[in-house]
Coordinates of C-alpha atoms in Angstrom, one line a residue:
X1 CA 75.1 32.7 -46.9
X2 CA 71.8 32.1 -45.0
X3 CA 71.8 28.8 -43.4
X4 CA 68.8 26.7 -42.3
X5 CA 67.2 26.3 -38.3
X6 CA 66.7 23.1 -37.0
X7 CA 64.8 21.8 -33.7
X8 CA 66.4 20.5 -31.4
X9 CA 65.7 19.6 -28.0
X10 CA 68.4 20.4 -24.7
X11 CA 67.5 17.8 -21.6
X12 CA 69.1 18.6 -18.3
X13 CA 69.3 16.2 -16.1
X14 CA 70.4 16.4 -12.4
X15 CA 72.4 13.7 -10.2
X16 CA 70.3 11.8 -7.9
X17 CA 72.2 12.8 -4.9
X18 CA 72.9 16.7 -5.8
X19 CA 68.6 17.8 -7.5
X20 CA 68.8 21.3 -8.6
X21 CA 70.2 23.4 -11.1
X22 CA 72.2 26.7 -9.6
X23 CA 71.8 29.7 -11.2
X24 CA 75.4 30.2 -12.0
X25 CA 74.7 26.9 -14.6
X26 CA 71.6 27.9 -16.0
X27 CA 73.4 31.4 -16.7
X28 CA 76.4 29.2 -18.4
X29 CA 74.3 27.3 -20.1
X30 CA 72.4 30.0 -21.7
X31 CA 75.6 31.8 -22.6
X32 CA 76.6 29.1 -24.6
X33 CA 73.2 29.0 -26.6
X34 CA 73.5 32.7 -26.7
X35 CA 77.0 32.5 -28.7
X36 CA 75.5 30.6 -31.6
X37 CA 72.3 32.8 -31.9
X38 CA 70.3 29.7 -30.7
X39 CA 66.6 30.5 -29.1
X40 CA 64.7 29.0 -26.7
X41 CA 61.4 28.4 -27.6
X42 CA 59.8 26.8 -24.8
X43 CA 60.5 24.8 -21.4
X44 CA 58.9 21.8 -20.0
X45 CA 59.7 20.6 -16.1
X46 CA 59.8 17.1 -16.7
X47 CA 60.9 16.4 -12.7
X48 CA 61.1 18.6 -10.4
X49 CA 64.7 20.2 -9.7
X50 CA 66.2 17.2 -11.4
X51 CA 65.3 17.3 -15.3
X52 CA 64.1 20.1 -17.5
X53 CA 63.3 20.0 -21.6
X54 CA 64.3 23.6 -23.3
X55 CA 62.9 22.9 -27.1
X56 CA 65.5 25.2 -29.0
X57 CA 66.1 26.5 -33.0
X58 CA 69.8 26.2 -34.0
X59 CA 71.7 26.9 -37.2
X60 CA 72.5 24.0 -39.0
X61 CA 76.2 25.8 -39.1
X62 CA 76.1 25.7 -35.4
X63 CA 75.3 22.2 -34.1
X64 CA 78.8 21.0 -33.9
X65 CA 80.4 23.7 -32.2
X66 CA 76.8 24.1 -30.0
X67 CA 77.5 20.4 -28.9
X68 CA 81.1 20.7 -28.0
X69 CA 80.3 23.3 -25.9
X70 CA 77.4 21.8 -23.9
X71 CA 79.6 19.3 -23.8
X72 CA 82.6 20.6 -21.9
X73 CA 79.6 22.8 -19.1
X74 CA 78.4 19.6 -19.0
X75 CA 81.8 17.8 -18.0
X76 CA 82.5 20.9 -15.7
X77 CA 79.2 21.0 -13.8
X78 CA 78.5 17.5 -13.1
X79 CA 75.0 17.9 -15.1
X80 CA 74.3 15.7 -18.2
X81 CA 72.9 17.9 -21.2
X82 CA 71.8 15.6 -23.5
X83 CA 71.7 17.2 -27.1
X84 CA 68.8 15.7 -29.4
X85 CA 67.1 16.5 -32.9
X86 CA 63.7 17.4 -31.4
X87 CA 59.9 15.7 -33.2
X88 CA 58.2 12.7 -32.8
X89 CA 61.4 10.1 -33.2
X90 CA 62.2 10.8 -29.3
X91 CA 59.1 9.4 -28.0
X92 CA 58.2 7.1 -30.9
X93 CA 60.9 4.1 -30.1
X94 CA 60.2 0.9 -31.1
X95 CA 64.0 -0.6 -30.0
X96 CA 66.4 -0.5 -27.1
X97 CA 69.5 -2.6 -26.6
X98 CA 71.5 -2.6 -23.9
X99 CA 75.1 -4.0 -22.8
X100 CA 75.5 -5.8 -20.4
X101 CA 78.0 -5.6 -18.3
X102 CA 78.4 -2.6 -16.0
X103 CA 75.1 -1.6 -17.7
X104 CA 72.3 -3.7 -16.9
X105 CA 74.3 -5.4 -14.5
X106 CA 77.1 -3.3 -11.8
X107 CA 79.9 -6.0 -12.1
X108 CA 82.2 -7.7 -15.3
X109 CA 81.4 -11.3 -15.6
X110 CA 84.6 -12.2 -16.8
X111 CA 86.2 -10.4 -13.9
X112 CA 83.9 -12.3 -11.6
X113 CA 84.7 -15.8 -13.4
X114 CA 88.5 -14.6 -12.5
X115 CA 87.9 -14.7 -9.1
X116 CA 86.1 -18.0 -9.2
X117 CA 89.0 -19.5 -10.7
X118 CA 91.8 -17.4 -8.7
X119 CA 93.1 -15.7 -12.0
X120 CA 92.5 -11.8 -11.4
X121 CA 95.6 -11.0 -11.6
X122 CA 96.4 -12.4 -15.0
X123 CA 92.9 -11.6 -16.8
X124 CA 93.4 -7.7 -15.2
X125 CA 96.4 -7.8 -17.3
X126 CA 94.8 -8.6 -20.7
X127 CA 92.2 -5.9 -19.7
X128 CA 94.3 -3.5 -19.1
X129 CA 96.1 -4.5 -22.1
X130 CA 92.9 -4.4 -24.9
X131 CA 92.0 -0.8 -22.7
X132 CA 95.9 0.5 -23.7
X133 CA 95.1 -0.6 -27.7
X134 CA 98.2 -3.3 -27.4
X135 CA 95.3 -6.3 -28.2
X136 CA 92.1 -6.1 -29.4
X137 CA 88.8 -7.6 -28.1
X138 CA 88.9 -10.8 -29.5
X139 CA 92.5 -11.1 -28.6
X140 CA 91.6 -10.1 -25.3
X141 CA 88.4 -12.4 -25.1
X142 CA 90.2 -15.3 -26.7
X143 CA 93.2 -14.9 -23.9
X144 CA 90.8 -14.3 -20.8
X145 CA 88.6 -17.3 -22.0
X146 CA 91.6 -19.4 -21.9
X147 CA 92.6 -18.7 -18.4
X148 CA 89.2 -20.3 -17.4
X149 CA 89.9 -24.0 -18.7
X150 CA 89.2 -26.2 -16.1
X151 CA 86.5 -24.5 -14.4
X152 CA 83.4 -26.5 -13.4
X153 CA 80.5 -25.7 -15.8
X154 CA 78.1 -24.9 -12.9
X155 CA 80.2 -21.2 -11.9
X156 CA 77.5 -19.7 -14.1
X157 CA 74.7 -21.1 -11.5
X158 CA 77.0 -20.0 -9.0
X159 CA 77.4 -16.5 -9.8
X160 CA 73.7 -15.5 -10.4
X161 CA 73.3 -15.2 -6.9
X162 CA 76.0 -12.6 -6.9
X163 CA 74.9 -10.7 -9.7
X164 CA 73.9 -6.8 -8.8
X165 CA 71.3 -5.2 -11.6
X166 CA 71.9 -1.5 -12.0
X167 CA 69.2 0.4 -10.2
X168 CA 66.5 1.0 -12.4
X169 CA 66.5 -1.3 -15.0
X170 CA 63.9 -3.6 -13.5
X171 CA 61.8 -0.5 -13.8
X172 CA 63.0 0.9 -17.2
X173 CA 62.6 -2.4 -19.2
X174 CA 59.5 -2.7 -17.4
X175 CA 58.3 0.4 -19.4
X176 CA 59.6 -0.3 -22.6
X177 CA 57.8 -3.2 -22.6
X178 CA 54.7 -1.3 -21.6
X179 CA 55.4 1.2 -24.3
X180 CA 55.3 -1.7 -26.6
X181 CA 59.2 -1.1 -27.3
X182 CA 61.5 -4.9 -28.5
X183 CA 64.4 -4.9 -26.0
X184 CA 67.4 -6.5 -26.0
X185 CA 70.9 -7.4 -24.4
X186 CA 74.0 -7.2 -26.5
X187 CA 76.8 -8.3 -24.7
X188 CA 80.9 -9.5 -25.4
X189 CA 80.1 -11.6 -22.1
X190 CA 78.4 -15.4 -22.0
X191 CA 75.1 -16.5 -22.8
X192 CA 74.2 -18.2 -20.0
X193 CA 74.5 -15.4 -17.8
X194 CA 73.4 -13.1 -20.7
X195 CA 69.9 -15.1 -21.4
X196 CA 69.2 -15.4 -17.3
X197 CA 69.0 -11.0 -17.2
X198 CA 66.9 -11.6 -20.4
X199 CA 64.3 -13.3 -18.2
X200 CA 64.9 -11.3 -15.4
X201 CA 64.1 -8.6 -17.3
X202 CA 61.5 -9.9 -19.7
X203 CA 64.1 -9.0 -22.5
X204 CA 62.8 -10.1 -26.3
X205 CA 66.3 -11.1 -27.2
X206 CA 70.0 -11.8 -25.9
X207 CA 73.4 -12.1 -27.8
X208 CA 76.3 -13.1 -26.4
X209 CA 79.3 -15.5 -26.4
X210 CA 79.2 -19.2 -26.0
X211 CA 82.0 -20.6 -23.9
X212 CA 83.0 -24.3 -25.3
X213 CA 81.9 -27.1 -22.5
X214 CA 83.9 -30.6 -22.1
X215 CA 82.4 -33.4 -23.7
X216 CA 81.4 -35.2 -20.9
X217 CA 79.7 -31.2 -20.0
X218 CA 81.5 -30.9 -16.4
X219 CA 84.0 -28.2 -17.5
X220 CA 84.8 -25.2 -19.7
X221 CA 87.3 -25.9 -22.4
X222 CA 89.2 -22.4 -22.5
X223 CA 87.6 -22.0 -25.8
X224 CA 84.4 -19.8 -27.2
X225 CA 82.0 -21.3 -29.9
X226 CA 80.9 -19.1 -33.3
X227 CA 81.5 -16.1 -34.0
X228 CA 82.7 -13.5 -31.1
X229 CA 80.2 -10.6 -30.0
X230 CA 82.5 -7.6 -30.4
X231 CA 81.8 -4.4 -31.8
X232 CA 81.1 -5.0 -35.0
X233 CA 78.9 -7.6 -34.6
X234 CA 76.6 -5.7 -31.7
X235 CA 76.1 -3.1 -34.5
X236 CA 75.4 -5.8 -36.7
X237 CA 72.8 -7.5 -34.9
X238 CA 70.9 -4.3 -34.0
X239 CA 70.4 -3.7 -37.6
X240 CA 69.6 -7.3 -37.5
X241 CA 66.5 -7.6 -35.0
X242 CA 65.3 -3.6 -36.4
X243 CA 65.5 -5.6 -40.1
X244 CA 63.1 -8.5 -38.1
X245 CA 60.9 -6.6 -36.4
X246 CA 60.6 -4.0 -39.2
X247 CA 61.8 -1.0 -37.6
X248 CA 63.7 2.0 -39.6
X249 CA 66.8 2.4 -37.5
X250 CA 65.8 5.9 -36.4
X251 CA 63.3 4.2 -34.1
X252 CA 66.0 2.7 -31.8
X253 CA 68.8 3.6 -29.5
X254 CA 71.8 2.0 -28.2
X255 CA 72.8 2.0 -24.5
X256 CA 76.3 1.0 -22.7
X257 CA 79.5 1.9 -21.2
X258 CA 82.3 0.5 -23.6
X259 CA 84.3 1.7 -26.2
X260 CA 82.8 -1.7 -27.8
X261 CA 79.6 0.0 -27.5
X262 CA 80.3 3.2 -29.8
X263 CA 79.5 1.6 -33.3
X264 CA 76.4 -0.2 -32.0
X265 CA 75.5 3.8 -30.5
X266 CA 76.5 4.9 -34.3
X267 CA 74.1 2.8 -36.1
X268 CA 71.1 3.2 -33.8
X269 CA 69.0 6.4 -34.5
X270 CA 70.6 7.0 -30.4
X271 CA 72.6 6.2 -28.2
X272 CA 73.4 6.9 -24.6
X273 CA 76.5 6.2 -22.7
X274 CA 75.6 5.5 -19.5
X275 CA 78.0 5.8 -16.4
X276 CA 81.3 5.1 -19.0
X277 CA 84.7 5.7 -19.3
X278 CA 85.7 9.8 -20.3
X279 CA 87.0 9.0 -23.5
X280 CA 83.9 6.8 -24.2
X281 CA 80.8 10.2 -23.4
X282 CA 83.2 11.9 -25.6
X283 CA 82.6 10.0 -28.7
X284 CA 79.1 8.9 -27.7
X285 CA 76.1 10.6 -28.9
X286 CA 74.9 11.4 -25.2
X287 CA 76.0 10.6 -22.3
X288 CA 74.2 9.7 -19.0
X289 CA 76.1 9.7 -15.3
X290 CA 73.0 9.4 -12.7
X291 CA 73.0 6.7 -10.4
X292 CA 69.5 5.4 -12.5
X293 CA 68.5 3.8 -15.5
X294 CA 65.5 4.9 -15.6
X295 CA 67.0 8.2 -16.4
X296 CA 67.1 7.3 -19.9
X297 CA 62.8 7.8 -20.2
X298 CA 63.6 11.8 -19.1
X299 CA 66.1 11.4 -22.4
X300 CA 63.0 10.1 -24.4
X301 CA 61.2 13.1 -23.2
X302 CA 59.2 11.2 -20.4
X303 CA 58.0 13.3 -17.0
X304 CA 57.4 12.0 -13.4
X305 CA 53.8 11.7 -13.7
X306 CA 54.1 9.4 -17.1
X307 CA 57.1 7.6 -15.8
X308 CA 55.2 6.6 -12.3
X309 CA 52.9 5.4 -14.6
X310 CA 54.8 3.4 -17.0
X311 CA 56.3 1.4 -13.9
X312 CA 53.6 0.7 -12.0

């Protein structure tokens, strides 16, 4: 049975603080294309010791077992290999939403509202709880949101001051915007904090949770308003704003570090799992571990010279 070729496109990508690929990887890597028949058809540098494009044909029969196997050098090296359908779809986005926490931002809000309020210990154990599968996320959220009754409404104010963006996304959304690309933050943390990084960032739109605030507006209540920002509803409002600004969901991509991230990831035409847990990259459809988010324009099929561009 003869079964079709398909282009596809293989991105290496290098950590910041190791450039360079050895030769004992390139010569594992090409063993694995070698054992599904897969050719290379050309290679482009797109920064120098640090990411490379190899444009490849594989059997349609093969692109599961191809990606597994990338998969598990890529785990064993300490290189990403980021697996994509090759054409015009990689460069051509017109959508890219982004998690929060420990994604545009390097802390947890809700474990920095803990602290505030001298309750790490108990919202760690609901955490740890959701991680384990005993609860889920609206259980957890509707648990560690109680914990915080009491709390003056002005901790959000507060914590800006702490907050720490991951580097690069000043400079990534910065291009995305230049590209002409929507953007977006799609968190399970709170809007206030959520729509102050959209305007850091010059974001076109933020969804979050809204915590309940006392009558007379001096404290939170312990209690969120409308519906929770889980999952579900993070793939549900990308379709959303794609629907609104008339994009075909091919044309975006999906980026964070939670399992609550994977069905958002699943509806986008992408997704990249940046810097997340193991079992996380291994449902993902990429995954990402450099220190940078502007990484994710090498993904896209971006080179130095474009990218210096695009951020300055």
């Amino acid at each position: 049975m003869v079964t079709s070729s398909l282009d596809y496109v293989c991105t290496l990508i290098a950590p910041t603080d190791k450039p360079g690929f050895s030769e004992e990887f390139i010569n594992a890597f090409f063993a694995v294309l070698t054992a599904s028949a897969v050719a290379v058809n050309s290679t482009r540098i797109l920064s120098k010791d640090r990411a490379v494009d190899y444009d490849i044909q594989v059997s349609a029969s093969e692109i599961f077992e191809v990606k597994i196997s990338l998969f598990e050098l890529s785990n064993k090296a300490g290189i990403d290999i980021v697996f994509q359908p090759a054409g015009d779809a990689r460069r051509s986005k017109g959508l890219v939403v982004f998690d929060m926490d420990s994604t545009l931002i390097q802390q947890e809000v809700i474990d920095m509202i803990a602290a505030y309020a001298n309750v790490e210990e108990e919202v760690s154990k609901i955490t740890a709880a959701a991680m384990n599968g005993e609860i889920d996320f609206n259980q957890s959220l509707s648990q560690r949101v109680g914990l915080l009754a009491g709390i003056p409404s002005t901790v959000f104010e507060s914590l800006k001051s702490q907050i720490v963006f991951t580097p690069g996304a000043r400079q990534l959304t910065h291009a995305l915007n230049k590209l002409g690309v929507k953007t977006a933050v799609l968190s399970g943390g709170f809007i206030p904090l959520a729509k102050w990084v959209q305007a850091e960032l010059g974001l076109d739109y933020a969804h979050a949770n809204t915590l309940e605030i006392s009558e007379d507006g001096t404290q939170l209540t312990g209690r969120t308003l409308g519906t929770v920002v889980n999952g579900h509803v993070k793939g549900q409002l990308l379709e959303e704003i794609a629907t609104k600004e008339n994009l075909d969901l091919s044309r975006t991509v999906a980026v964070g570090d939670g399992s609550n991230d994977l069905i958002m990831m699943g509806v986008a035409g992408f997704g990249v799992a940046f810097n997340a847990k193991p079992a996380v990259q291994e449902k993902a459809p990429s995954k990402l571990n450099t220190e940078s988010l502007l990484d994710i324009l090498y993904i896209f099929g971006y080179n130095d010279e474009e990218i210096t561009e695009l951020i300055n």
